[in-house]
PDB file of C-alpha atoms in Angstrom:
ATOM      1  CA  UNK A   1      16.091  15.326  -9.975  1.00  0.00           C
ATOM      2  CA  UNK A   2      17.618  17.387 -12.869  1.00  0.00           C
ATOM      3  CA  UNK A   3      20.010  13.947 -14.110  1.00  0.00           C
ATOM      4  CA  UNK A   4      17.412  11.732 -13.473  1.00  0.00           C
ATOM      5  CA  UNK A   5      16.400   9.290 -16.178  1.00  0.00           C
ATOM      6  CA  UNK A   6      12.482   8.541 -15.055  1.00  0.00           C
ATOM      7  CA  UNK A   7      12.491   5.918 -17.874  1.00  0.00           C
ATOM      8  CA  UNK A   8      14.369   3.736 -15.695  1.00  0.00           C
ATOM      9  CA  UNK A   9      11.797   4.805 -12.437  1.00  0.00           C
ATOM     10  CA  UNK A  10       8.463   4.394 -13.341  1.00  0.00           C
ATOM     11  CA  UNK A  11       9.126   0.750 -14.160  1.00  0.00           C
ATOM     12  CA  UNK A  12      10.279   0.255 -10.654  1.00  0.00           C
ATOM     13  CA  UNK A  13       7.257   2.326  -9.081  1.00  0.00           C
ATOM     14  CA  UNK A  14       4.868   0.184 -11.347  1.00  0.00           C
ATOM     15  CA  UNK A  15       6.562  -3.283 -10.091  1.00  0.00           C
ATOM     16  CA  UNK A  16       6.194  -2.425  -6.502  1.00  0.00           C
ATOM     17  CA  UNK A  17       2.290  -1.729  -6.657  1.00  0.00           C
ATOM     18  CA  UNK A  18       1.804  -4.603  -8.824  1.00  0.00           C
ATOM     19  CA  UNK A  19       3.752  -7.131  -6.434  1.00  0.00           C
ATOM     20  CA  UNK A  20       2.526  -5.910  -3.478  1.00  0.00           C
ATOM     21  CA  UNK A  21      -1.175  -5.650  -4.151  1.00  0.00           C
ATOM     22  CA  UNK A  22      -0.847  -8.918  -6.057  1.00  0.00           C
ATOM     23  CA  UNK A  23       1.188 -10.841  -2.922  1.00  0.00           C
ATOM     24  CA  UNK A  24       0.155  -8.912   0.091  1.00  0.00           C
ATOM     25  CA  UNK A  25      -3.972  -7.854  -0.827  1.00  0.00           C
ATOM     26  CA  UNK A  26      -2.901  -4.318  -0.045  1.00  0.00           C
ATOM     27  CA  UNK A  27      -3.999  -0.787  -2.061  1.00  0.00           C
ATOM     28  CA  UNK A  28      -0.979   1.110  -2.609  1.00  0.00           C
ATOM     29  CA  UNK A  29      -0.594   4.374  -3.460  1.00  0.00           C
ATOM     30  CA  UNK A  30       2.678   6.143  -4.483  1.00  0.00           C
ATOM     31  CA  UNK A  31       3.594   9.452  -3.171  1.00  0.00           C
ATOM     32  CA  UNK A  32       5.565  12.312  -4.591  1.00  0.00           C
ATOM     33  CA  UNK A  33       9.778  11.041  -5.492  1.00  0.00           C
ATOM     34  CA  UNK A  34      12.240  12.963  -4.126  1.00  0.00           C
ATOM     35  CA  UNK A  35      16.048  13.118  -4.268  1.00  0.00           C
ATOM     36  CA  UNK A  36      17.687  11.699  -0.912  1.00  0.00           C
ATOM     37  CA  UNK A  37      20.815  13.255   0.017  1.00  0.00           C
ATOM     38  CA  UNK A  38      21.484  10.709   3.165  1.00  0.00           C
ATOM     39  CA  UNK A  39      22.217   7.068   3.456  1.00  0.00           C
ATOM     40  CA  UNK A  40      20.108   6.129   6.609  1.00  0.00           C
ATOM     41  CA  UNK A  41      17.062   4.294   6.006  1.00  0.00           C
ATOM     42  CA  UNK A  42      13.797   5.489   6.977  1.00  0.00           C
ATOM     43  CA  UNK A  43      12.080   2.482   7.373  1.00  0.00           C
ATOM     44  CA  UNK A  44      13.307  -0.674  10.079  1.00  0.00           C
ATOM     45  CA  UNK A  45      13.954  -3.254   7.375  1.00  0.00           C
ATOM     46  CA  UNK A  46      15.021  -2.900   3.694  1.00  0.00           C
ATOM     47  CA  UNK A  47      16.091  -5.181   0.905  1.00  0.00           C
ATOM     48  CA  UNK A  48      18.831  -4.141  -1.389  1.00  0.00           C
ATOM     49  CA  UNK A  49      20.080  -5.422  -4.830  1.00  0.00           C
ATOM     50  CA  UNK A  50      21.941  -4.729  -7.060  1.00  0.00           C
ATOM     51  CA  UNK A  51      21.540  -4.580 -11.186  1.00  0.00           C
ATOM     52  CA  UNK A  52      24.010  -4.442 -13.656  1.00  0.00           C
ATOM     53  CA  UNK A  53      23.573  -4.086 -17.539  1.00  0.00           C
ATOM     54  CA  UNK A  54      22.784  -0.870 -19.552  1.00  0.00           C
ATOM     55  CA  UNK A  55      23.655   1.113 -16.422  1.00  0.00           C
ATOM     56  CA  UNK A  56      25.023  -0.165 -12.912  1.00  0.00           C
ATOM     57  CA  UNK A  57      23.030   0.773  -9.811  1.00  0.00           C
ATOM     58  CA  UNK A  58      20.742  -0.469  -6.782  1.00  0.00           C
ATOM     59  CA  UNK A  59      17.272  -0.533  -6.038  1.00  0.00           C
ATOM     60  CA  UNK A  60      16.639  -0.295  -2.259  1.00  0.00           C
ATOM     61  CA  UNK A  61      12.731  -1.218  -0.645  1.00  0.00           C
ATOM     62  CA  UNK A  62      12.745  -0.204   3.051  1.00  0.00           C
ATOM     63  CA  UNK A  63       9.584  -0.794   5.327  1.00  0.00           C
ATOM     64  CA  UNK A  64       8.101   0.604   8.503  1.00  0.00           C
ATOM     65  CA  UNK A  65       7.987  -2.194  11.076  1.00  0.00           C
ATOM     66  CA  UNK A  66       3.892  -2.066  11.014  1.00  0.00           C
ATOM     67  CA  UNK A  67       3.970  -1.881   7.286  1.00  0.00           C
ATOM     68  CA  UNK A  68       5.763  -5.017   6.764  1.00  0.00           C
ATOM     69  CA  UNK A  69       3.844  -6.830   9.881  1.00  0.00           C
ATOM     70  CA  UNK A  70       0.908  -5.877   8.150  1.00  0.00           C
ATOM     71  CA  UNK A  71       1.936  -7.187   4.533  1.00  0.00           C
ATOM     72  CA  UNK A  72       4.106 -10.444   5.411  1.00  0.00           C
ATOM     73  CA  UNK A  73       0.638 -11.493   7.921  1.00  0.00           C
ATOM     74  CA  UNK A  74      -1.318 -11.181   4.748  1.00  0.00           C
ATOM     75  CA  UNK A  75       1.098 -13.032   2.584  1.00  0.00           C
ATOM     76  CA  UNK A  76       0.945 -15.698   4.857  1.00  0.00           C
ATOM     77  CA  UNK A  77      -2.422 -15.158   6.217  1.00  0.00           C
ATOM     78  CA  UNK A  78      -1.738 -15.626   9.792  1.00  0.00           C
ATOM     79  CA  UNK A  79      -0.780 -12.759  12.023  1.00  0.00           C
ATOM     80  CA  UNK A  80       2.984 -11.930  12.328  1.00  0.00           C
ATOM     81  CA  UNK A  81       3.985 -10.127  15.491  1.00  0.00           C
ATOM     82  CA  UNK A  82       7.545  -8.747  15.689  1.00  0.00           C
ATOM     83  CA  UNK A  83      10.581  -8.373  12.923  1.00  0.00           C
ATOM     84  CA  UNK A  84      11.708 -11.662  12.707  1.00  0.00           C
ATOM     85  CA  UNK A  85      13.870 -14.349  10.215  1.00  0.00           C
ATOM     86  CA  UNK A  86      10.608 -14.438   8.273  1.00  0.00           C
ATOM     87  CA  UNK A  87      10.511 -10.787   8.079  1.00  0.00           C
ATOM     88  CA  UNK A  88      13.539 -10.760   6.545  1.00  0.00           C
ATOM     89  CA  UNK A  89      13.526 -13.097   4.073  1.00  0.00           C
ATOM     90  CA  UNK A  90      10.341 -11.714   3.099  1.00  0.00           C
ATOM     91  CA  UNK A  91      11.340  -8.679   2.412  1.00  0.00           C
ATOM     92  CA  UNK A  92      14.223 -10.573   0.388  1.00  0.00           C
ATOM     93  CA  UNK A  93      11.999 -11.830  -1.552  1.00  0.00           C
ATOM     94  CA  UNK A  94       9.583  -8.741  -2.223  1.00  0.00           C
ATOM     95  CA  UNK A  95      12.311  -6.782  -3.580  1.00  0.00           C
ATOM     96  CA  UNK A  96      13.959  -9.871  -5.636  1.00  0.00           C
ATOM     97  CA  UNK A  97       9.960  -9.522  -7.691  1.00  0.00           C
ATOM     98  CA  UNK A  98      10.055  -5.910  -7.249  1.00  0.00           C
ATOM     99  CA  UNK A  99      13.683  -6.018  -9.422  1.00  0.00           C
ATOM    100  CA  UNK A 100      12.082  -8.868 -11.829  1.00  0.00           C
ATOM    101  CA  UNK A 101       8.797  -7.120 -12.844  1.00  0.00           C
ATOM    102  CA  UNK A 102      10.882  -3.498 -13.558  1.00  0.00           C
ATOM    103  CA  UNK A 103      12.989  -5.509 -14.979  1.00  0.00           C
ATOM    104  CA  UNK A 104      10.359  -7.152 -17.155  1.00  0.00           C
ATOM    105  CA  UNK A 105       8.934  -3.964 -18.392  1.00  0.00           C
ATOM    106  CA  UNK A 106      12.667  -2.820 -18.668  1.00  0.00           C
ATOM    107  CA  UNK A 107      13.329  -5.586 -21.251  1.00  0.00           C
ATOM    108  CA  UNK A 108      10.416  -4.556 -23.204  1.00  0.00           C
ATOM    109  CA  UNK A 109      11.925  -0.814 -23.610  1.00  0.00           C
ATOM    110  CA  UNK A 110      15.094  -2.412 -25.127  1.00  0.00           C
ATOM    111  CA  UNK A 111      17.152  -2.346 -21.692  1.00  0.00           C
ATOM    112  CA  UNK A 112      18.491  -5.405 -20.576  1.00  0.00           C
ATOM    113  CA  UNK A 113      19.481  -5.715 -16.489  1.00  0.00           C
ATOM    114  CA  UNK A 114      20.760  -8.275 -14.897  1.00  0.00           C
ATOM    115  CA  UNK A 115      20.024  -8.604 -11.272  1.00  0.00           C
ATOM    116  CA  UNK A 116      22.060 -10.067  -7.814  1.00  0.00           C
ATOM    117  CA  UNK A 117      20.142 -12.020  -5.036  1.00  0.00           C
ATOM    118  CA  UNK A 118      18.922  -9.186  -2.592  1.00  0.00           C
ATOM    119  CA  UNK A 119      20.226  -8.787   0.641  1.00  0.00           C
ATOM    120  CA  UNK A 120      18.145  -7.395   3.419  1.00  0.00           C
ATOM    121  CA  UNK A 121      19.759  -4.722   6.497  1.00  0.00           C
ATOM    122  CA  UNK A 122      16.671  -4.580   9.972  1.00  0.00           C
ATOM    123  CA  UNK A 123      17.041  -2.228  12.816  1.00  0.00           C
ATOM    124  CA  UNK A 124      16.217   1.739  13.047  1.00  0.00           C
ATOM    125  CA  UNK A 125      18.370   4.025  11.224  1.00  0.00           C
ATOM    126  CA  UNK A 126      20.876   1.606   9.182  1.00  0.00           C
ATOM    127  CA  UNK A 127      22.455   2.451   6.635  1.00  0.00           C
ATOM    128  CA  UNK A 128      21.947   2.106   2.712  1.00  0.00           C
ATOM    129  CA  UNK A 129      24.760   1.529   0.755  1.00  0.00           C
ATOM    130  CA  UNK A 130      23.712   1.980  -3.318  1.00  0.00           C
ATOM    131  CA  UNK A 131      26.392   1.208  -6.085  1.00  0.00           C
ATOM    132  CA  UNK A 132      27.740   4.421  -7.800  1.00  0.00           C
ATOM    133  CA  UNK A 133      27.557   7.915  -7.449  1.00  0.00           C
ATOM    134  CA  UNK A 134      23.967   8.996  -9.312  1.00  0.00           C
ATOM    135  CA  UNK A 135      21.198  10.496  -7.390  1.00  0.00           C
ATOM    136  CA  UNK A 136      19.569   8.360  -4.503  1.00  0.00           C
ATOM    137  CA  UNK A 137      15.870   8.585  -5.972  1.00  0.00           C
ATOM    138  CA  UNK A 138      13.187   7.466  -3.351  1.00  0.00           C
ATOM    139  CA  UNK A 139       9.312   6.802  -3.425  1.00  0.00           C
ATOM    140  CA  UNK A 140       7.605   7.222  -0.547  1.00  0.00           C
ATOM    141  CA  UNK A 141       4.467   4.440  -0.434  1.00  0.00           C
ATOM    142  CA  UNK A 142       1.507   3.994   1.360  1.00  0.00           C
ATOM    143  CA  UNK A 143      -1.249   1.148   2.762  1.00  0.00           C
ATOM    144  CA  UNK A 144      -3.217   0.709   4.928  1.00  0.00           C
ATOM    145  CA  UNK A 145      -1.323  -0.755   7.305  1.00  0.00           C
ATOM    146  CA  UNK A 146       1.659   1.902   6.920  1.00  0.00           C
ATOM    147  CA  UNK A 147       4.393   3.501   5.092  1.00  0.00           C
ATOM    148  CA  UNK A 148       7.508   2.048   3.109  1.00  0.00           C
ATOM    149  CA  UNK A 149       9.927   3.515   0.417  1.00  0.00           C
ATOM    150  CA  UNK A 150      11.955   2.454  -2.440  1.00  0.00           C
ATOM    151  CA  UNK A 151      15.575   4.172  -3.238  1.00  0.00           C
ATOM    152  CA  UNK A 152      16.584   3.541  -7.383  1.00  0.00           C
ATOM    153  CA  UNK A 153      20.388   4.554  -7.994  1.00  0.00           C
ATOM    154  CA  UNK A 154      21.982   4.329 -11.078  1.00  0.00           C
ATOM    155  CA  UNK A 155      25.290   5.368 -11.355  1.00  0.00           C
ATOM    156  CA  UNK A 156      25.803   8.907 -13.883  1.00  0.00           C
TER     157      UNK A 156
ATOM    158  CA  UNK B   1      -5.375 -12.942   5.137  1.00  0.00           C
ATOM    159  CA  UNK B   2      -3.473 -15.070   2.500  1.00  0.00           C
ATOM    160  CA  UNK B   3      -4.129 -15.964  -0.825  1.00  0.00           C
ATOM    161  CA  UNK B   4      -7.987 -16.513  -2.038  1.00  0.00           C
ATOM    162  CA  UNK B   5      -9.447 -19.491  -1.581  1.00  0.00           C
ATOM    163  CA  UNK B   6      -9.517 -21.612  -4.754  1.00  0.00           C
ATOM    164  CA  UNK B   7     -12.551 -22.458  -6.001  1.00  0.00           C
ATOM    165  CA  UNK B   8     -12.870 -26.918  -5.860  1.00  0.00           C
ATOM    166  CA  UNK B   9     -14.568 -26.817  -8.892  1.00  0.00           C
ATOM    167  CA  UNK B  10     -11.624 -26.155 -11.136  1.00  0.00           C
ATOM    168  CA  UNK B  11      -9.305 -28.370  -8.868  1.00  0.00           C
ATOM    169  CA  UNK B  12      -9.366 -31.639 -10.943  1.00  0.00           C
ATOM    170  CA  UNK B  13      -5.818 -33.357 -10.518  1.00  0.00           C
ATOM    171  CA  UNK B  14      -4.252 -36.014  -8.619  1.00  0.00           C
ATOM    172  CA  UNK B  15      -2.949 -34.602  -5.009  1.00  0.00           C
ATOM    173  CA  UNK B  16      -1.484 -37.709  -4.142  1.00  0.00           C
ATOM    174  CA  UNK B  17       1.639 -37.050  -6.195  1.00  0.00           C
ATOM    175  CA  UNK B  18       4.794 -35.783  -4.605  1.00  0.00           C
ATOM    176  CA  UNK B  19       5.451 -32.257  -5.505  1.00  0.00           C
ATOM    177  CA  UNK B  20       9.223 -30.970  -4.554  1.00  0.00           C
ATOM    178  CA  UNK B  21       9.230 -27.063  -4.239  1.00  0.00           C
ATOM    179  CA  UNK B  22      12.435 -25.381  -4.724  1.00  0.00           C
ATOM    180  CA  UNK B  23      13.467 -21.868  -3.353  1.00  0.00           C
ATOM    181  CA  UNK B  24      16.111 -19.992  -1.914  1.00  0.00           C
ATOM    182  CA  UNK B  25      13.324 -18.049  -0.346  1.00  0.00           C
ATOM    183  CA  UNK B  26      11.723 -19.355   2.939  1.00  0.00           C
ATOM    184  CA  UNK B  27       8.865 -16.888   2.192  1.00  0.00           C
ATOM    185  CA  UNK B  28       8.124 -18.133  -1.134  1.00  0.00           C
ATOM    186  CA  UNK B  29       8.366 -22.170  -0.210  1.00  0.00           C
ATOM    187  CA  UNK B  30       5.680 -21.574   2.619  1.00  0.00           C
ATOM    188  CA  UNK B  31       3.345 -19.297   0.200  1.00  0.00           C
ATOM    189  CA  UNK B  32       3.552 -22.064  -2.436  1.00  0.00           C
ATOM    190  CA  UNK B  33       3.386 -24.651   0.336  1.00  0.00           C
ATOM    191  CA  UNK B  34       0.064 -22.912   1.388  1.00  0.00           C
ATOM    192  CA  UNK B  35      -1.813 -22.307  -2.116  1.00  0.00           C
ATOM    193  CA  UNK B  36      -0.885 -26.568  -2.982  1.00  0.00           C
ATOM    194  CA  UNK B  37      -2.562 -27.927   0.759  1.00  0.00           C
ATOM    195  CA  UNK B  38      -5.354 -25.570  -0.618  1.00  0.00           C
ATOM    196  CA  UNK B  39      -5.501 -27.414  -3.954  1.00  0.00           C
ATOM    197  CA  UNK B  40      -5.383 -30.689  -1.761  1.00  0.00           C
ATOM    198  CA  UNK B  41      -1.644 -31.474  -2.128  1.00  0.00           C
ATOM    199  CA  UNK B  42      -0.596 -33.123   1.385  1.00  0.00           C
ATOM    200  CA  UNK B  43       3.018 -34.776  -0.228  1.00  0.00           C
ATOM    201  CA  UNK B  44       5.337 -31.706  -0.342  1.00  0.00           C
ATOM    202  CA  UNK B  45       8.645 -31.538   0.237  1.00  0.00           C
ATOM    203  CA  UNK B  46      11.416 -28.559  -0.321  1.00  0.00           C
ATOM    204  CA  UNK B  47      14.816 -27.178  -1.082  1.00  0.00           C
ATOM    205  CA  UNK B  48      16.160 -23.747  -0.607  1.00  0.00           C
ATOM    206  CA  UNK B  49      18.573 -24.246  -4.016  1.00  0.00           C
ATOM    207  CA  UNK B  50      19.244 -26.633  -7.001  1.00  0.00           C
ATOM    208  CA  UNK B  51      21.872 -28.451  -5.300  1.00  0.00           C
ATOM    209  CA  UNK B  52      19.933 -29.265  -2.284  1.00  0.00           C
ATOM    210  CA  UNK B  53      17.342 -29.814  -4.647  1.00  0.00           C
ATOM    211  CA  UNK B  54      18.879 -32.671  -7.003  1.00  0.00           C
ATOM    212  CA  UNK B  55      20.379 -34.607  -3.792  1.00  0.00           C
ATOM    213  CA  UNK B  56      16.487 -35.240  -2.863  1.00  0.00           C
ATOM    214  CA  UNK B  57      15.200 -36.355  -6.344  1.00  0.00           C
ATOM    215  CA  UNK B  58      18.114 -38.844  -6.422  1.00  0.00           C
ATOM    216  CA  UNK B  59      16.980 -40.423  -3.206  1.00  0.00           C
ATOM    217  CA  UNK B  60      13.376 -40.297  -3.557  1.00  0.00           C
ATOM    218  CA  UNK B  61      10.422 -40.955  -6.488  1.00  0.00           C
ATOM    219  CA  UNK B  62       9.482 -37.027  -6.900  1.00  0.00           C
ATOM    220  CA  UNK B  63       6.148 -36.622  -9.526  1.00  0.00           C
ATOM    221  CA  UNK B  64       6.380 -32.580  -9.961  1.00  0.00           C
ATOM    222  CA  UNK B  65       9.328 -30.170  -9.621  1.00  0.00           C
ATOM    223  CA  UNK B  66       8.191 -26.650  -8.878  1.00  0.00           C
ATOM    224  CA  UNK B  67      11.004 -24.307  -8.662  1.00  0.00           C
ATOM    225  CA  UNK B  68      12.598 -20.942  -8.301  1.00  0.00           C
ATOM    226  CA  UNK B  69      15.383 -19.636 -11.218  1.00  0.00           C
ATOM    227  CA  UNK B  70      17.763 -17.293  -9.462  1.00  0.00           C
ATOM    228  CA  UNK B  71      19.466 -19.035  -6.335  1.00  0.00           C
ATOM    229  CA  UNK B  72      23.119 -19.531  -4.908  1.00  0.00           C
ATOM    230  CA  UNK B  73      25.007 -22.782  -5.482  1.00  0.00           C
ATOM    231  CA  UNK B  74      22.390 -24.544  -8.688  1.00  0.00           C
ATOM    232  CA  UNK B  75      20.499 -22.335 -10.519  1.00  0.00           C
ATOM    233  CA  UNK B  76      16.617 -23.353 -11.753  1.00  0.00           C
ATOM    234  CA  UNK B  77      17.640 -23.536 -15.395  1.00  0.00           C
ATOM    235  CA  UNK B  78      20.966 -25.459 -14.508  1.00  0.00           C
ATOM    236  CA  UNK B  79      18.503 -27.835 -12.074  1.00  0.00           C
ATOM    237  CA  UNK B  80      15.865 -28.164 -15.165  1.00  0.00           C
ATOM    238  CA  UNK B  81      19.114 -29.183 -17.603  1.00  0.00           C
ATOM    239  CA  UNK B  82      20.477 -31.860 -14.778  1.00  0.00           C
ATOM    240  CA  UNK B  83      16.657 -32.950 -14.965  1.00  0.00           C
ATOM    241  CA  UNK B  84      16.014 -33.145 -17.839  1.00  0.00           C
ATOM    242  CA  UNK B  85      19.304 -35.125 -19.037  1.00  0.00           C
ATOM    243  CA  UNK B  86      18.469 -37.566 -16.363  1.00  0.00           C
ATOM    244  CA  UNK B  87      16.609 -40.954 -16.973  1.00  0.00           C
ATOM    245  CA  UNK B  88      14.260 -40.767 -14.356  1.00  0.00           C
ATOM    246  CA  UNK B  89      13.236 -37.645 -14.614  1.00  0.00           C
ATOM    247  CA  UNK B  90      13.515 -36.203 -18.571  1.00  0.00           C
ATOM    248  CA  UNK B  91       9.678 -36.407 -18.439  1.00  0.00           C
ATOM    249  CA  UNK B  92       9.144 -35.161 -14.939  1.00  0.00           C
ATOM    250  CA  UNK B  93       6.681 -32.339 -15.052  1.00  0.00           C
ATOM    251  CA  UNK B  94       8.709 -29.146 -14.223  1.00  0.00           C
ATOM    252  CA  UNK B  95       6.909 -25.901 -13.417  1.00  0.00           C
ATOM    253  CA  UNK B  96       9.459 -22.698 -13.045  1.00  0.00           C
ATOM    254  CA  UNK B  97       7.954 -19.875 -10.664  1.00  0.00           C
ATOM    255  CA  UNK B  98      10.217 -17.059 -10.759  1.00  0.00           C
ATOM    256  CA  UNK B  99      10.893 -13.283 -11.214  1.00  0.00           C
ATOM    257  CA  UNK B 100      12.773 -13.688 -13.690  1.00  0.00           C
ATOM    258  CA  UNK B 101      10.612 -12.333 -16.857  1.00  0.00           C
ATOM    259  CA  UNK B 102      12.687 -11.405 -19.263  1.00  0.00           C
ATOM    260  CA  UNK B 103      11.657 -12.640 -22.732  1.00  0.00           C
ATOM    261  CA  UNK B 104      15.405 -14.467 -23.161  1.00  0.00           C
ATOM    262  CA  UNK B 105      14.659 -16.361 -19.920  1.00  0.00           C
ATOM    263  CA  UNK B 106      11.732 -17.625 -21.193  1.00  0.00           C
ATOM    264  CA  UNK B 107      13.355 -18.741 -24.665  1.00  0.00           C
ATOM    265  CA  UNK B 108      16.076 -20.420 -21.869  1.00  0.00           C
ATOM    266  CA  UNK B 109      13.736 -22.129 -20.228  1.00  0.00           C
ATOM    267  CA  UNK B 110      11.599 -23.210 -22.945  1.00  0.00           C
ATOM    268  CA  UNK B 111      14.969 -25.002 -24.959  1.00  0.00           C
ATOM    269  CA  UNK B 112      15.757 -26.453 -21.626  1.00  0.00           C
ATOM    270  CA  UNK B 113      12.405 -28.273 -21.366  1.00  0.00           C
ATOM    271  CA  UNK B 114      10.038 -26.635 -18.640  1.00  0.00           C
ATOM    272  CA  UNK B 115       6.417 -27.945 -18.615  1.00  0.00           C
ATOM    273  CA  UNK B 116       5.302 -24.237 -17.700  1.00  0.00           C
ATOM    274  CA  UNK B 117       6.642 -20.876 -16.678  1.00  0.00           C
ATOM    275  CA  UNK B 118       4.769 -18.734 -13.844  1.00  0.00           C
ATOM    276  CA  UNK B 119       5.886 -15.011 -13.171  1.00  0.00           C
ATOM    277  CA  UNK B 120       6.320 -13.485 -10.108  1.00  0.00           C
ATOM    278  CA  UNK B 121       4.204 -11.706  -8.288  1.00  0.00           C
ATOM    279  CA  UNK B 122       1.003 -14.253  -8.790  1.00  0.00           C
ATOM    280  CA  UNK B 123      -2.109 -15.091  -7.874  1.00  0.00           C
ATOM    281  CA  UNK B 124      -3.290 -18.745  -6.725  1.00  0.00           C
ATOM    282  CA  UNK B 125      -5.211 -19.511  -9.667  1.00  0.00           C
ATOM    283  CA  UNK B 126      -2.431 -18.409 -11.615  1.00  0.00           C
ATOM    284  CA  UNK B 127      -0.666 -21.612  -9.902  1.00  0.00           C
ATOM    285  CA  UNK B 128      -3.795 -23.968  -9.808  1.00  0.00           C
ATOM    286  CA  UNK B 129      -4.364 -22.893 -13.754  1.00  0.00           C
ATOM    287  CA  UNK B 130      -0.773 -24.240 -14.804  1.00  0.00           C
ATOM    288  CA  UNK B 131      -0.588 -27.577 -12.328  1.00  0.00           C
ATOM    289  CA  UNK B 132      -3.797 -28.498 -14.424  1.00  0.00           C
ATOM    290  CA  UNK B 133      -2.169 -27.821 -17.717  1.00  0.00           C
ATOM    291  CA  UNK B 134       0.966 -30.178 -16.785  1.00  0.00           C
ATOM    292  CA  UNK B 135      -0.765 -32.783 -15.154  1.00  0.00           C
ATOM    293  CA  UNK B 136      -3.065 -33.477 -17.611  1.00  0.00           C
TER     294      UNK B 136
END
């Protein structure tokens, strides 16, 4: 993580507790970043966008099937069963308030992104695309009801 | 579990009026959908973008315009402007529930005549506390 600018992180990190345990009723807790050297997702669904303004880059939210059973049911409050159309477009629009809230905070450091609508990639082991060629930072996250990860990557 | 219930005593507005909800998320039109039966709202309808969006306020009486910014085809701010130069509706309540935070959107949406701005993520009384600040 040696040409990693956490300045442009942490925002993301804070965004994803705060939407998450404000949409979903969930206690998150981050775990320890770490620098990804592959492209294949470790969770079963996972929203990607991309930004573009003071750098270029892509954040990336991918979610273990239970996880996101477990949050969408609780955004909805009724019981969601299997990764579905809803699934998707949930996590759609999880990361699309992910990228608005870092981007929020962003602002108020002076650095202006602009952001694309999110697309969203569901089975085991796909494959994450970012824009650029900077370090593929991810987050590992925890609830309750399982595990999910973000990926930030800006390009160098 | 879902959002929190709302408490009735704060809920002091007329659910009888037709409230349009636009959103290119599905996810976001059925959360929204679920926090205004809560309030008492039974008249909803929806749009997954602007364009969709204007086609149904020029063929029926709509009394509240809730809607998204960022979407494909007619952006929120573009759908407020088209509103807001219209006859019918330049005085149309118009509430704008979106991720997009950044002070210059607000500024935006402010000179293009919103009633009220809500950021996403919220909470239900978030929504319940603005609907009773623009339909006063």
């Amino acid at each position: 993580m040696s040409d990693l600018d956490v300045t442009l992180i942490n925002p993301f990190i804070n965004a994803t507790i705060n939407v998450l345990e404000t949409m979903a009723f969930v206690t998150v807790s981050a775990g320890k970043p770490y620098l990804k050297k592959d492209n294949i997702a470790v969770g079963d669904v996972t929203g990607v966008l991309g930004l573009t303004g003071v750098a270029q880059g892509t954040i990336a939210v991918t979610f273990e099937e239970q996880c996101i059973l477990t949050v969408v049911s609780n955004m909805f409050g009724e019981k969601i069963d299997g990764l579905n159309e809803d699934i998707a477009d949930a996590v759609g629009e999880l990361t699309n308030m992910i990228s608005g809230q870092a981007r929020r905070e962003l602002d108020e450091m002076g650095k202006v992104f602009k952001a694309a609508i999110p697309s969203v990639i569901t089975g085991k082991k796909h494959t994450i695309r970012h824009y650029g060629n900077g370090p593929k930072i991810a987050i590992p996250f925890q609830i309750d009801g399982g595990k999910f990860t973000i990926e930030v990557c800006f390009e160098r | 579990m879902g959002f929190n219930p709302i408490k009735k005593e704060n809920v002091a507005m007329d659910t009888s009026i037709k409230i349009l909800i636009v959103d290119d998320f599905a996810t976001m039109r059925r959360i929204l959908k679920n926090i205004l039966k809560q309030l008492g709202f039974k008249n909803l309808v929806e749009a997954d973008d602007g364009t969709t969006a204007w086609d149904l306020l020029e063929n029926q009486k709509i009394d509240l315009i809730i809607s998204d910014w960022n979407m494909p085809k007619m952006t929120g701010l573009e759908l407020l402007k088209k509103v807001r130069a219209s006859d019918q509706y330049k005085k149309a309540p118009f509430l704008m529930v979106t991720a997009e935070a950044q002070k210059q959107n607000v500024i935006e949406a402010v000179q293009a005549g919103v009633s009220n701005y809500v950021v996403k993520p919220f909470t239900a009384e978030a929504i319940s506390d603005k609907l009773k600040k623009i339909l006063k």
